[in-house]
């Protein structure tokens, strides 16, 4: 049993981290450098690991293993969240310097949504053992859904919530820094920033329904569920910028996550059978079945993630998809003057575009079919080259597009 003092201290510490993140990093709009993102991402991972070590040392035996299994699983699911965040912010063309605030809002909203579901889930589990069956079947269905072919419109930011908001609330197509509302011709109007946050909040709720049953399959201790979930979300903002341009490389991540969710779903159902009191299953008596231990779960989760990441990084198809999507993404960013106004970061974007364009030229013929609307993409690359050459005319040190 975790004391009230420990609960309060933990919540205050996590809230302090979020406030520190806001006041020292997010409050002043800016685009974080790769170095900044790497340092702070490492710090947040280090804090989560140290917290886990503290649980191993001071908590009862077995708690540490459950925390680390939960943290690793939730962290992997959080990386999957980043794909959708990337799609949403690209769809709304959120300026680079304002993306940190959107991400921090997403993290805070995700923490609130998941905390609510944690306590609801814990209450249900304590009262009704059959809930394990529901959670297990839900995770198996989710795993099966992940294995379906990608739907091009599945992550479109212009979802029904956004369409309804646009219909009933006056909106503007332009950002006014990071303001949620602005005035157009003297009338109050909603900016795209508010729509972005609505879209992010909606996806957070959907992800919570996958995340919470998954971690309850690894531990039923509310304190472990809460802390593993909270610390997995810490540093997600920095990780977004650290993995910029590399997220597309993890082409097998969804298969790894499907395997992990499937594993946890089976674990939950086996546990439900072991604790069975449902009258139509074995006359309401427990069923003697093998249960998957926390140690085995942790080993399998780490193994699945390792195989998934290595396979993605060495995959020729993964490299091709990364080059294509990076070329598209960096071309759109460079051509959108509202995305980044700082000349230093525009030059960094162009340098990334140069590298992605060079990779495009090296694509094998059997991978070129992956390029959708190739003439349009090539036209964007040429426009980016012309704009860059005009901006840096006479500068012999400027990057040049390898056309």
mmCIF file of C-alpha atoms in Angstrom:
data_model
loop_
_atom_site.group_PDB
_atom_site.id
_atom_site.type_symbol
_atom_site.label_atom_id
_atom_site.label_comp_id
_atom_site.label_asym_id
_atom_site.label_seq_id
_atom_site.Cartn_x
_atom_site.Cartn_y
_atom_site.Cartn_z
ATOM 1 C CA UNK A 1 0.000 0.000 0.000
ATOM 2 C CA UNK A 2 1.408 3.384 -1.032
ATOM 3 C CA UNK A 3 1.131 6.100 1.627
ATOM 4 C CA UNK A 4 -0.710 9.362 1.003
ATOM 5 C CA UNK A 5 2.556 11.284 1.479
ATOM 6 C CA UNK A 6 4.230 9.323 -1.339
ATOM 7 C CA UNK A 7 1.246 9.908 -3.628
ATOM 8 C CA UNK A 8 1.250 13.648 -2.931
ATOM 9 C CA UNK A 9 5.029 13.906 -3.335
ATOM 10 C CA UNK A 10 4.922 12.044 -6.662
ATOM 11 C CA UNK A 11 2.074 14.140 -8.065
ATOM 12 C CA UNK A 12 3.785 17.383 -6.971
ATOM 13 C CA UNK A 13 7.038 16.233 -8.593
ATOM 14 C CA UNK A 14 5.345 15.403 -11.919
ATOM 15 C CA UNK A 15 3.380 18.670 -11.872
ATOM 16 C CA UNK A 16 6.653 20.491 -11.126
ATOM 17 C CA UNK A 17 8.286 18.906 -14.174
ATOM 18 C CA UNK A 18 5.416 20.046 -16.387
ATOM 19 C CA UNK A 19 5.541 23.597 -14.983
ATOM 20 C CA UNK A 20 9.316 23.692 -15.436
ATOM 21 C CA UNK A 21 8.878 22.541 -19.033
ATOM 22 C CA UNK A 22 6.372 25.301 -19.695
ATOM 23 C CA UNK A 23 8.100 28.252 -18.035
ATOM 24 C CA UNK A 24 11.684 27.437 -19.096
ATOM 25 C CA UNK A 25 11.168 25.925 -22.556
ATOM 26 C CA UNK A 26 7.697 26.422 -24.010
ATOM 27 C CA UNK A 27 6.516 29.810 -22.757
ATOM 28 C CA UNK A 28 8.880 31.625 -25.122
ATOM 29 C CA UNK A 29 8.031 30.379 -28.606
ATOM 30 C CA UNK A 30 11.108 28.971 -30.371
ATOM 31 C CA UNK A 31 12.256 26.019 -32.428
ATOM 32 C CA UNK A 32 14.446 23.732 -30.279
ATOM 33 C CA UNK A 33 17.784 22.667 -31.708
ATOM 34 C CA UNK A 34 18.696 19.000 -32.089
ATOM 35 C CA UNK A 35 21.182 19.383 -29.213
ATOM 36 C CA UNK A 36 18.532 20.861 -26.908
ATOM 37 C CA UNK A 37 16.059 18.108 -27.776
ATOM 38 C CA UNK A 38 18.672 15.368 -27.237
ATOM 39 C CA UNK A 39 19.827 16.715 -23.861
ATOM 40 C CA UNK A 40 16.358 17.149 -22.381
ATOM 41 C CA UNK A 41 15.023 13.910 -23.822
ATOM 42 C CA UNK A 42 17.926 12.101 -22.127
ATOM 43 C CA UNK A 43 17.251 13.936 -18.855
ATOM 44 C CA UNK A 44 13.593 12.887 -18.785
ATOM 45 C CA UNK A 45 14.428 9.275 -19.616
ATOM 46 C CA UNK A 46 17.077 9.373 -16.869
ATOM 47 C CA UNK A 47 14.538 10.690 -14.343
ATOM 48 C CA UNK A 48 12.120 7.884 -15.261
ATOM 49 C CA UNK A 49 14.847 5.248 -14.887
ATOM 50 C CA UNK A 50 16.012 6.663 -11.541
ATOM 51 C CA UNK A 51 12.426 6.616 -10.308
ATOM 52 C CA UNK A 52 12.272 2.949 -11.323
ATOM 53 C CA UNK A 53 15.483 2.221 -9.428
ATOM 54 C CA UNK A 54 13.918 3.898 -6.384
ATOM 55 C CA UNK A 55 10.919 1.559 -6.685
ATOM 56 C CA UNK A 56 13.238 -1.463 -6.922
ATOM 57 C CA UNK A 57 15.101 -0.362 -3.766
ATOM 58 C CA UNK A 58 12.260 0.892 -1.562
ATOM 59 C CA UNK A 59 9.103 -0.886 -2.791
ATOM 60 C CA UNK A 60 8.128 -4.531 -2.247
ATOM 61 C CA UNK A 61 9.678 -7.213 -4.442
ATOM 62 C CA UNK A 62 8.274 -7.360 -7.963
ATOM 63 C CA UNK A 63 7.146 -3.745 -8.118
ATOM 64 C CA UNK A 64 10.267 -2.634 -9.969
ATOM 65 C CA UNK A 65 9.824 -5.192 -12.743
ATOM 66 C CA UNK A 66 6.190 -4.188 -13.183
ATOM 67 C CA UNK A 67 7.145 -0.491 -13.366
ATOM 68 C CA UNK A 68 9.804 -1.022 -16.021
ATOM 69 C CA UNK A 69 7.556 -3.331 -18.084
ATOM 70 C CA UNK A 70 4.796 -0.715 -17.924
ATOM 71 C CA UNK A 71 7.124 2.210 -18.655
ATOM 72 C CA UNK A 72 8.709 0.568 -21.705
ATOM 73 C CA UNK A 73 5.328 -0.455 -23.118
ATOM 74 C CA UNK A 74 3.812 2.996 -22.563
ATOM 75 C CA UNK A 75 6.905 4.693 -24.023
ATOM 76 C CA UNK A 76 6.611 2.587 -27.184
ATOM 77 C CA UNK A 77 2.915 3.452 -27.461
ATOM 78 C CA UNK A 78 3.789 7.135 -26.912
ATOM 79 C CA UNK A 79 6.194 7.045 -29.865
ATOM 80 C CA UNK A 80 3.293 5.734 -31.932
ATOM 81 C CA UNK A 81 1.322 8.798 -30.763
ATOM 82 C CA UNK A 82 4.007 11.000 -32.287
ATOM 83 C CA UNK A 83 3.143 9.759 -35.779
ATOM 84 C CA UNK A 84 -0.395 11.097 -35.405
ATOM 85 C CA UNK A 85 0.817 14.350 -33.819
ATOM 86 C CA UNK A 86 3.099 14.794 -36.838
ATOM 87 C CA UNK A 87 0.199 14.274 -39.252
ATOM 88 C CA UNK A 88 -2.037 16.710 -37.352
ATOM 89 C CA UNK A 89 0.548 19.484 -37.148
ATOM 90 C CA UNK A 90 1.523 18.993 -40.788
ATOM 91 C CA UNK A 91 -2.129 19.141 -41.843
ATOM 92 C CA UNK A 92 -2.664 22.393 -39.959
ATOM 93 C CA UNK A 93 0.769 23.765 -40.951
ATOM 94 C CA UNK A 94 1.596 24.728 -37.364
ATOM 95 C CA UNK A 95 4.579 27.132 -37.320
ATOM 96 C CA UNK A 96 7.728 25.434 -35.998
ATOM 97 C CA UNK A 97 8.177 27.799 -33.051
ATOM 98 C CA UNK A 98 4.626 27.109 -31.806
ATOM 99 C CA UNK A 99 4.761 23.310 -32.045
ATOM 100 C CA UNK A 100 6.261 22.950 -28.563
ATOM 101 C CA UNK A 101 3.184 24.516 -26.957
ATOM 102 C CA UNK A 102 0.876 22.217 -28.916
ATOM 103 C CA UNK A 103 2.907 19.178 -27.866
ATOM 104 C CA UNK A 104 2.966 20.203 -24.196
ATOM 105 C CA UNK A 105 -0.812 20.680 -24.294
ATOM 106 C CA UNK A 106 -1.085 17.200 -25.818
ATOM 107 C CA UNK A 107 1.062 15.716 -23.048
ATOM 108 C CA UNK A 108 -0.909 17.405 -20.256
ATOM 109 C CA UNK A 109 -4.255 16.442 -21.793
ATOM 110 C CA UNK A 110 -3.054 12.857 -22.329
ATOM 111 C CA UNK A 111 -1.953 12.670 -18.688
ATOM 112 C CA UNK A 112 -5.345 13.949 -17.486
ATOM 113 C CA UNK A 113 -7.291 11.572 -19.761
ATOM 114 C CA UNK A 114 -5.183 8.553 -18.836
ATOM 115 C CA UNK A 115 -5.256 9.355 -15.114
ATOM 116 C CA UNK A 116 -9.056 9.435 -15.214
ATOM 117 C CA UNK A 117 -9.145 6.072 -16.990
ATOM 118 C CA UNK A 118 -6.565 4.639 -14.564
ATOM 119 C CA UNK A 119 -8.774 5.257 -11.540
ATOM 120 C CA UNK A 120 -11.903 4.101 -13.378
ATOM 121 C CA UNK A 121 -10.092 0.955 -14.507
ATOM 122 C CA UNK A 122 -8.717 0.280 -11.021
ATOM 123 C CA UNK A 123 -12.183 0.640 -9.494
ATOM 124 C CA UNK A 124 -13.682 -1.737 -12.056
ATOM 125 C CA UNK A 125 -10.944 -4.327 -11.573
ATOM 126 C CA UNK A 126 -11.334 -4.241 -7.793
ATOM 127 C CA UNK A 127 -15.084 -4.841 -8.098
ATOM 128 C CA UNK A 128 -15.389 -7.070 -11.170
ATOM 129 C CA UNK A 129 -12.791 -9.688 -12.117
ATOM 130 C CA UNK A 130 -14.483 -10.188 -15.505
ATOM 131 C CA UNK A 131 -13.137 -6.777 -16.595
ATOM 132 C CA UNK A 132 -9.860 -8.575 -17.395
ATOM 133 C CA UNK A 133 -11.724 -10.464 -20.141
ATOM 134 C CA UNK A 134 -12.936 -7.159 -21.621
ATOM 135 C CA UNK A 135 -9.503 -5.555 -21.483
ATOM 136 C CA UNK A 136 -7.866 -8.630 -22.988
ATOM 137 C CA UNK A 137 -10.310 -8.912 -25.883
ATOM 138 C CA UNK A 138 -10.055 -5.166 -26.520
ATOM 139 C CA UNK A 139 -6.259 -5.376 -26.786
ATOM 140 C CA UNK A 140 -6.467 -8.347 -29.147
ATOM 141 C CA UNK A 141 -8.882 -6.422 -31.374
ATOM 142 C CA UNK A 142 -6.606 -3.360 -31.251
ATOM 143 C CA UNK A 143 -3.625 -5.506 -32.213
ATOM 144 C CA UNK A 144 -5.568 -6.892 -35.162
ATOM 145 C CA UNK A 145 -6.580 -3.381 -36.241
ATOM 146 C CA UNK A 146 -2.916 -2.307 -36.229
ATOM 147 C CA UNK A 147 -2.104 -5.054 -38.726
ATOM 148 C CA UNK A 148 -4.586 -3.686 -41.267
ATOM 149 C CA UNK A 149 -3.130 -1.815 -44.263
ATOM 150 C CA UNK A 150 -2.692 1.923 -43.715
ATOM 151 C CA UNK A 151 -5.639 4.086 -44.639
ATOM 152 C CA UNK A 152 -4.479 7.276 -46.309
ATOM 153 C CA UNK A 153 -7.251 9.317 -44.730
ATOM 154 C CA UNK A 154 -7.220 7.642 -41.347
ATOM 155 C CA UNK A 155 -5.210 10.344 -39.583
ATOM 156 C CA UNK A 156 -6.638 13.316 -41.448
ATOM 157 C CA UNK A 157 -6.750 16.259 -39.064
ATOM 158 C CA UNK A 158 -9.962 17.536 -40.670
ATOM 159 C CA UNK A 159 -12.096 15.106 -38.634
ATOM 160 C CA UNK A 160 -15.734 15.458 -37.647
ATOM 161 C CA UNK A 161 -14.973 17.416 -34.449
ATOM 162 C CA UNK A 162 -13.020 19.982 -36.443
ATOM 163 C CA UNK A 163 -15.718 20.238 -39.119
ATOM 164 C CA UNK A 164 -18.416 20.849 -36.491
ATOM 165 C CA UNK A 165 -16.258 23.483 -34.768
ATOM 166 C CA UNK A 166 -15.684 25.283 -38.071
ATOM 167 C CA UNK A 167 -19.408 25.209 -38.838
ATOM 168 C CA UNK A 168 -20.570 26.826 -35.609
ATOM 169 C CA UNK A 169 -17.595 29.016 -34.669
ATOM 170 C CA UNK A 170 -16.085 31.747 -36.803
ATOM 171 C CA UNK A 171 -12.582 30.653 -37.786
ATOM 172 C CA UNK A 172 -9.581 32.164 -39.505
ATOM 173 C CA UNK A 173 -7.090 30.397 -41.753
ATOM 174 C CA UNK A 174 -4.139 32.293 -40.305
ATOM 175 C CA UNK A 175 -2.271 31.946 -37.013
ATOM 176 C CA UNK A 176 -1.905 34.892 -34.644
ATOM 177 C CA UNK A 177 1.271 33.728 -32.893
ATOM 178 C CA UNK A 178 0.096 31.097 -30.380
ATOM 179 C CA UNK A 179 -3.257 32.720 -29.584
ATOM 180 C CA UNK A 180 -6.399 30.574 -29.549
ATOM 181 C CA UNK A 181 -8.665 33.480 -30.569
ATOM 182 C CA UNK A 182 -8.038 36.616 -32.600
ATOM 183 C CA UNK A 183 -10.040 39.437 -34.171
ATOM 184 C CA UNK A 184 -10.840 39.673 -37.879
ATOM 185 C CA UNK A 185 -12.544 42.881 -39.054
ATOM 186 C CA UNK A 186 -13.352 43.641 -35.416
ATOM 187 C CA UNK A 187 -15.035 40.271 -34.808
ATOM 188 C CA UNK A 188 -13.748 37.534 -32.503
ATOM 189 C CA UNK A 189 -12.594 34.439 -34.420
ATOM 190 C CA UNK A 190 -11.044 31.098 -33.577
ATOM 191 C CA UNK A 191 -7.496 30.520 -34.862
ATOM 192 C CA UNK A 192 -6.201 27.230 -36.272
ATOM 193 C CA UNK A 193 -4.202 26.843 -33.026
ATOM 194 C CA UNK A 194 -7.386 26.032 -31.109
ATOM 195 C CA UNK A 195 -8.429 23.544 -33.795
ATOM 196 C CA UNK A 196 -5.034 21.843 -33.552
ATOM 197 C CA UNK A 197 -5.421 21.458 -29.803
ATOM 198 C CA UNK A 198 -8.942 20.045 -30.236
ATOM 199 C CA UNK A 199 -7.566 17.480 -32.717
ATOM 200 C CA UNK A 200 -4.643 16.601 -30.414
ATOM 201 C CA UNK A 201 -6.988 16.272 -27.423
ATOM 202 C CA UNK A 202 -9.315 13.996 -29.369
ATOM 203 C CA UNK A 203 -6.500 11.659 -30.389
ATOM 204 C CA UNK A 204 -5.217 11.621 -26.785
ATOM 205 C CA UNK A 205 -8.564 10.258 -25.609
ATOM 206 C CA UNK A 206 -8.513 7.548 -28.281
ATOM 207 C CA UNK A 207 -4.938 6.555 -27.420
ATOM 208 C CA UNK A 208 -5.828 6.377 -23.725
ATOM 209 C CA UNK A 209 -8.276 3.550 -24.474
ATOM 210 C CA UNK A 210 -5.372 1.509 -25.909
ATOM 211 C CA UNK A 211 -2.794 2.556 -23.351
ATOM 212 C CA UNK A 212 -4.560 1.943 -20.051
ATOM 213 C CA UNK A 213 -5.797 -1.638 -20.697
ATOM 214 C CA UNK A 214 -2.262 -2.453 -21.901
ATOM 215 C CA UNK A 215 -0.559 -1.386 -18.684
ATOM 216 C CA UNK A 216 -3.256 -2.973 -16.511
ATOM 217 C CA UNK A 217 -2.250 -6.195 -18.232
ATOM 218 C CA UNK A 218 1.216 -5.783 -16.715
ATOM 219 C CA UNK A 219 0.280 -4.541 -13.248
ATOM 220 C CA UNK A 220 -2.870 -3.786 -11.282
ATOM 221 C CA UNK A 221 -1.097 -1.542 -8.780
ATOM 222 C CA UNK A 222 -2.587 1.912 -9.320
ATOM 223 C CA UNK A 223 0.590 3.740 -8.234
ATOM 224 C CA UNK A 224 2.719 1.796 -10.725
ATOM 225 C CA UNK A 225 0.162 2.300 -13.512
ATOM 226 C CA UNK A 226 0.037 6.057 -12.862
ATOM 227 C CA UNK A 227 3.789 6.667 -12.554
ATOM 228 C CA UNK A 228 4.772 4.465 -15.498
ATOM 229 C CA UNK A 229 2.190 6.232 -17.662
ATOM 230 C CA UNK A 230 3.162 9.716 -16.457
ATOM 231 C CA UNK A 231 6.911 9.245 -16.900
ATOM 232 C CA UNK A 232 6.418 7.701 -20.341
ATOM 233 C CA UNK A 233 4.760 10.981 -21.404
ATOM 234 C CA UNK A 234 7.510 13.148 -19.887
ATOM 235 C CA UNK A 235 10.017 14.127 -22.556
ATOM 236 C CA UNK A 236 7.662 13.251 -25.397
ATOM 237 C CA UNK A 237 7.849 16.853 -26.623
ATOM 238 C CA UNK A 238 11.639 16.719 -26.870
ATOM 239 C CA UNK A 239 11.512 13.274 -28.467
ATOM 240 C CA UNK A 240 9.268 14.654 -31.216
ATOM 241 C CA UNK A 241 11.966 17.091 -32.330
ATOM 242 C CA UNK A 242 14.768 14.585 -31.748
ATOM 243 C CA UNK A 243 13.135 12.038 -34.065
ATOM 244 C CA UNK A 244 12.118 14.633 -36.656
ATOM 245 C CA UNK A 245 12.540 13.031 -40.056
ATOM 246 C CA UNK A 246 13.240 9.588 -38.571
ATOM 247 C CA UNK A 247 9.749 8.585 -37.441
ATOM 248 C CA UNK A 248 8.910 7.310 -40.920
ATOM 249 C CA UNK A 249 11.914 4.990 -40.698
ATOM 250 C CA UNK A 250 10.188 2.857 -38.049
ATOM 251 C CA UNK A 251 8.038 1.114 -40.640
ATOM 252 C CA UNK A 252 7.685 -2.068 -38.579
ATOM 253 C CA UNK A 253 6.831 -0.320 -35.299
ATOM 254 C CA UNK A 254 3.103 -0.951 -35.691
ATOM 255 C CA UNK A 255 3.784 -4.686 -36.091
ATOM 256 C CA UNK A 256 5.891 -4.671 -32.941
ATOM 257 C CA UNK A 257 3.214 -2.783 -31.027
ATOM 258 C CA UNK A 258 0.560 -5.170 -32.346
ATOM 259 C CA UNK A 259 2.630 -8.107 -31.058
ATOM 260 C CA UNK A 260 3.074 -6.432 -27.653
ATOM 261 C CA UNK A 261 -0.628 -5.590 -27.311
ATOM 262 C CA UNK A 262 -1.511 -9.110 -28.438
ATOM 263 C CA UNK A 263 0.865 -10.566 -25.837
ATOM 264 C CA UNK A 264 -0.636 -8.412 -23.074
ATOM 265 C CA UNK A 265 -4.156 -9.282 -24.276
ATOM 266 C CA UNK A 266 -3.381 -13.014 -23.960
ATOM 267 C CA UNK A 267 -1.805 -12.374 -20.542
ATOM 268 C CA UNK A 268 -4.976 -10.608 -19.370
ATOM 269 C CA UNK A 269 -7.270 -13.378 -20.579
ATOM 270 C CA UNK A 270 -5.097 -16.059 -18.956
ATOM 271 C CA UNK A 271 -5.184 -14.089 -15.700
ATOM 272 C CA UNK A 272 -8.964 -13.708 -16.033
ATOM 273 C CA UNK A 273 -9.313 -17.477 -16.462
ATOM 274 C CA UNK A 274 -7.088 -18.052 -13.429
ATOM 275 C CA UNK A 275 -9.296 -15.741 -11.330
ATOM 276 C CA UNK A 276 -12.521 -16.695 -13.122
ATOM 277 C CA UNK A 277 -15.891 -16.152 -11.450
ATOM 278 C CA UNK A 278 -18.013 -15.793 -14.592
ATOM 279 C CA UNK A 279 -20.820 -18.333 -14.281
ATOM 280 C CA UNK A 280 -20.854 -19.549 -17.904
ATOM 281 C CA UNK A 281 -17.080 -20.266 -17.945
ATOM 282 C CA UNK A 282 -16.155 -23.484 -16.089
ATOM 283 C CA UNK A 283 -19.290 -23.098 -13.922
ATOM 284 C CA UNK A 284 -17.850 -19.948 -12.366
ATOM 285 C CA UNK A 285 -14.780 -21.751 -11.030
ATOM 286 C CA UNK A 286 -11.132 -20.708 -11.687
ATOM 287 C CA UNK A 287 -9.495 -22.408 -14.677
ATOM 288 C CA UNK A 288 -6.037 -23.909 -14.237
ATOM 289 C CA UNK A 289 -3.947 -22.218 -16.919
ATOM 290 C CA UNK A 290 -0.352 -21.094 -17.256
ATOM 291 C CA UNK A 291 0.113 -17.397 -16.471
ATOM 292 C CA UNK A 292 2.711 -15.139 -18.094
ATOM 293 C CA UNK A 293 4.988 -13.691 -15.416
ATOM 294 C CA UNK A 294 6.085 -10.053 -15.283
ATOM 295 C CA UNK A 295 9.699 -11.069 -15.912
ATOM 296 C CA UNK A 296 8.714 -13.009 -19.036
ATOM 297 C CA UNK A 297 6.522 -10.120 -20.205
ATOM 298 C CA UNK A 298 9.375 -7.620 -19.781
ATOM 299 C CA UNK A 299 11.801 -9.883 -21.647
ATOM 300 C CA UNK A 300 9.391 -10.447 -24.530
ATOM 301 C CA UNK A 301 8.494 -6.742 -24.783
ATOM 302 C CA UNK A 302 12.171 -5.720 -24.921
ATOM 303 C CA UNK A 303 12.900 -8.459 -27.473
ATOM 304 C CA UNK A 304 9.979 -7.475 -29.714
ATOM 305 C CA UNK A 305 10.962 -3.797 -29.641
ATOM 306 C CA UNK A 306 14.618 -4.585 -30.360
ATOM 307 C CA UNK A 307 13.753 -6.773 -33.356
ATOM 308 C CA UNK A 308 11.227 -4.183 -34.612
ATOM 309 C CA UNK A 309 13.660 -1.257 -34.405
ATOM 310 C CA UNK A 310 16.620 -3.115 -35.928
ATOM 311 C CA UNK A 311 14.489 -4.515 -38.759
ATOM 312 C CA UNK A 312 13.128 -1.021 -39.485
ATOM 313 C CA UNK A 313 16.574 0.597 -39.515
ATOM 314 C CA UNK A 314 18.152 -1.938 -41.893
ATOM 315 C CA UNK A 315 15.128 -2.249 -44.186
ATOM 316 C CA UNK A 316 15.729 -0.870 -47.727
ATOM 317 C CA UNK A 317 12.010 -0.117 -47.961
ATOM 318 C CA UNK A 318 12.209 1.833 -44.710
ATOM 319 C CA UNK A 319 15.078 3.913 -46.038
ATOM 320 C CA UNK A 320 13.143 4.587 -49.255
ATOM 321 C CA UNK A 321 9.975 5.656 -47.432
ATOM 322 C CA UNK A 322 12.009 7.877 -45.118
ATOM 323 C CA UNK A 323 13.716 9.616 -48.054
ATOM 324 C CA UNK A 324 10.424 10.174 -49.892
ATOM 325 C CA UNK A 325 8.477 11.509 -46.925
ATOM 326 C CA UNK A 326 11.388 13.641 -45.716
ATOM 327 C CA UNK A 327 11.747 15.207 -49.170
ATOM 328 C CA UNK A 328 8.021 16.001 -49.179
ATOM 329 C CA UNK A 329 8.031 17.284 -45.589
ATOM 330 C CA UNK A 330 11.151 19.465 -45.867
ATOM 331 C CA UNK A 331 10.070 20.871 -49.242
ATOM 332 C CA UNK A 332 6.693 21.893 -47.761
ATOM 333 C CA UNK A 333 8.402 23.447 -44.763
ATOM 334 C CA UNK A 334 10.911 25.391 -46.827
ATOM 335 C CA UNK A 335 8.277 26.700 -49.228
ATOM 336 C CA UNK A 336 5.954 27.732 -46.381
ATOM 337 C CA UNK A 337 7.400 31.050 -45.215
ATOM 338 C CA UNK A 338 5.038 31.052 -42.219
ATOM 339 C CA UNK A 339 6.424 27.734 -40.945
ATOM 340 C CA UNK A 340 9.860 29.037 -39.962
ATOM 341 C CA UNK A 341 10.991 32.657 -40.114
ATOM 342 C CA UNK A 342 14.428 32.194 -38.528
ATOM 343 C CA UNK A 343 17.022 32.121 -41.374
ATOM 344 C CA UNK A 344 19.232 29.704 -39.411
ATOM 345 C CA UNK A 345 16.517 27.091 -39.130
ATOM 346 C CA UNK A 346 15.416 27.646 -42.724
ATOM 347 C CA UNK A 347 18.955 26.795 -43.784
ATOM 348 C CA UNK A 348 18.913 23.702 -41.572
ATOM 349 C CA UNK A 349 15.634 22.672 -43.230
ATOM 350 C CA UNK A 350 17.181 23.175 -46.651
ATOM 351 C CA UNK A 351 20.220 21.111 -45.688
ATOM 352 C CA UNK A 352 17.875 18.288 -44.642
ATOM 353 C CA UNK A 353 16.043 18.719 -47.949
ATOM 354 C CA UNK A 354 19.340 18.387 -49.819
ATOM 355 C CA UNK A 355 20.115 15.097 -48.071
ATOM 356 C CA UNK A 356 16.604 13.711 -48.620
ATOM 357 C CA UNK A 357 16.744 14.737 -52.303
ATOM 358 C CA UNK A 358 20.072 12.973 -52.718
ATOM 359 C CA UNK A 359 18.522 9.824 -51.235
ATOM 360 C CA UNK A 360 15.651 10.101 -53.713
ATOM 361 C CA UNK A 361 18.082 9.983 -56.620
ATOM 362 C CA UNK A 362 19.582 6.775 -55.206
ATOM 363 C CA UNK A 363 16.256 4.958 -54.967
ATOM 364 C CA UNK A 364 16.124 1.616 -56.722
ATOM 365 C CA UNK A 365 13.564 1.249 -59.482
ATOM 366 C CA UNK A 366 11.436 -1.182 -57.451
ATOM 367 C CA UNK A 367 11.022 1.486 -54.749
ATOM 368 C CA UNK A 368 10.088 4.408 -56.985
ATOM 369 C CA UNK A 369 6.447 3.331 -57.012
ATOM 370 C CA UNK A 370 6.353 4.441 -53.365
ATOM 371 C CA UNK A 371 6.558 8.073 -54.518
ATOM 372 C CA UNK A 372 3.028 9.398 -54.770
ATOM 373 C CA UNK A 373 2.488 12.316 -57.178
ATOM 374 C CA UNK A 374 6.141 12.300 -58.241
ATOM 375 C CA UNK A 375 5.869 15.204 -60.751
ATOM 376 C CA UNK A 376 4.372 17.436 -58.040
ATOM 377 C CA UNK A 377 7.157 16.501 -55.608
ATOM 378 C CA UNK A 378 9.872 17.177 -58.181
ATOM 379 C CA UNK A 379 8.278 20.542 -58.965
ATOM 380 C CA UNK A 380 8.398 21.471 -55.264
ATOM 381 C CA UNK A 381 12.056 20.470 -55.055
ATOM 382 C CA UNK A 382 12.871 22.634 -58.071
ATOM 383 C CA UNK A 383 10.974 25.606 -56.583
ATOM 384 C CA UNK A 384 12.872 25.191 -53.304
ATOM 385 C CA UNK A 385 16.153 25.197 -55.234
ATOM 386 C CA UNK A 386 15.241 28.385 -57.123
ATOM 387 C CA UNK A 387 14.149 30.195 -53.929
ATOM 388 C CA UNK A 388 17.287 29.113 -52.096
ATOM 389 C CA UNK A 389 19.566 30.152 -54.959
ATOM 390 C CA UNK A 390 17.891 33.582 -55.052
ATOM 391 C CA UNK A 391 18.212 34.043 -51.294
ATOM 392 C CA UNK A 392 21.883 33.066 -51.265
ATOM 393 C CA UNK A 393 22.975 34.477 -54.607
ATOM 394 C CA UNK A 394 26.669 35.227 -54.470
ATOM 395 C CA UNK A 395 27.239 33.155 -51.315
ATOM 396 C CA UNK A 396 29.715 30.410 -52.277
ATOM 397 C CA UNK A 397 29.185 28.611 -48.947
ATOM 398 C CA UNK A 398 25.458 28.114 -49.358
ATOM 399 C CA UNK A 399 23.977 24.646 -49.777
ATOM 400 C CA UNK A 400 22.898 23.802 -53.293
ATOM 401 C CA UNK A 401 20.208 21.363 -54.263
ATOM 402 C CA UNK A 402 21.800 18.347 -55.989
ATOM 403 C CA UNK A 403 19.471 18.346 -58.986
#
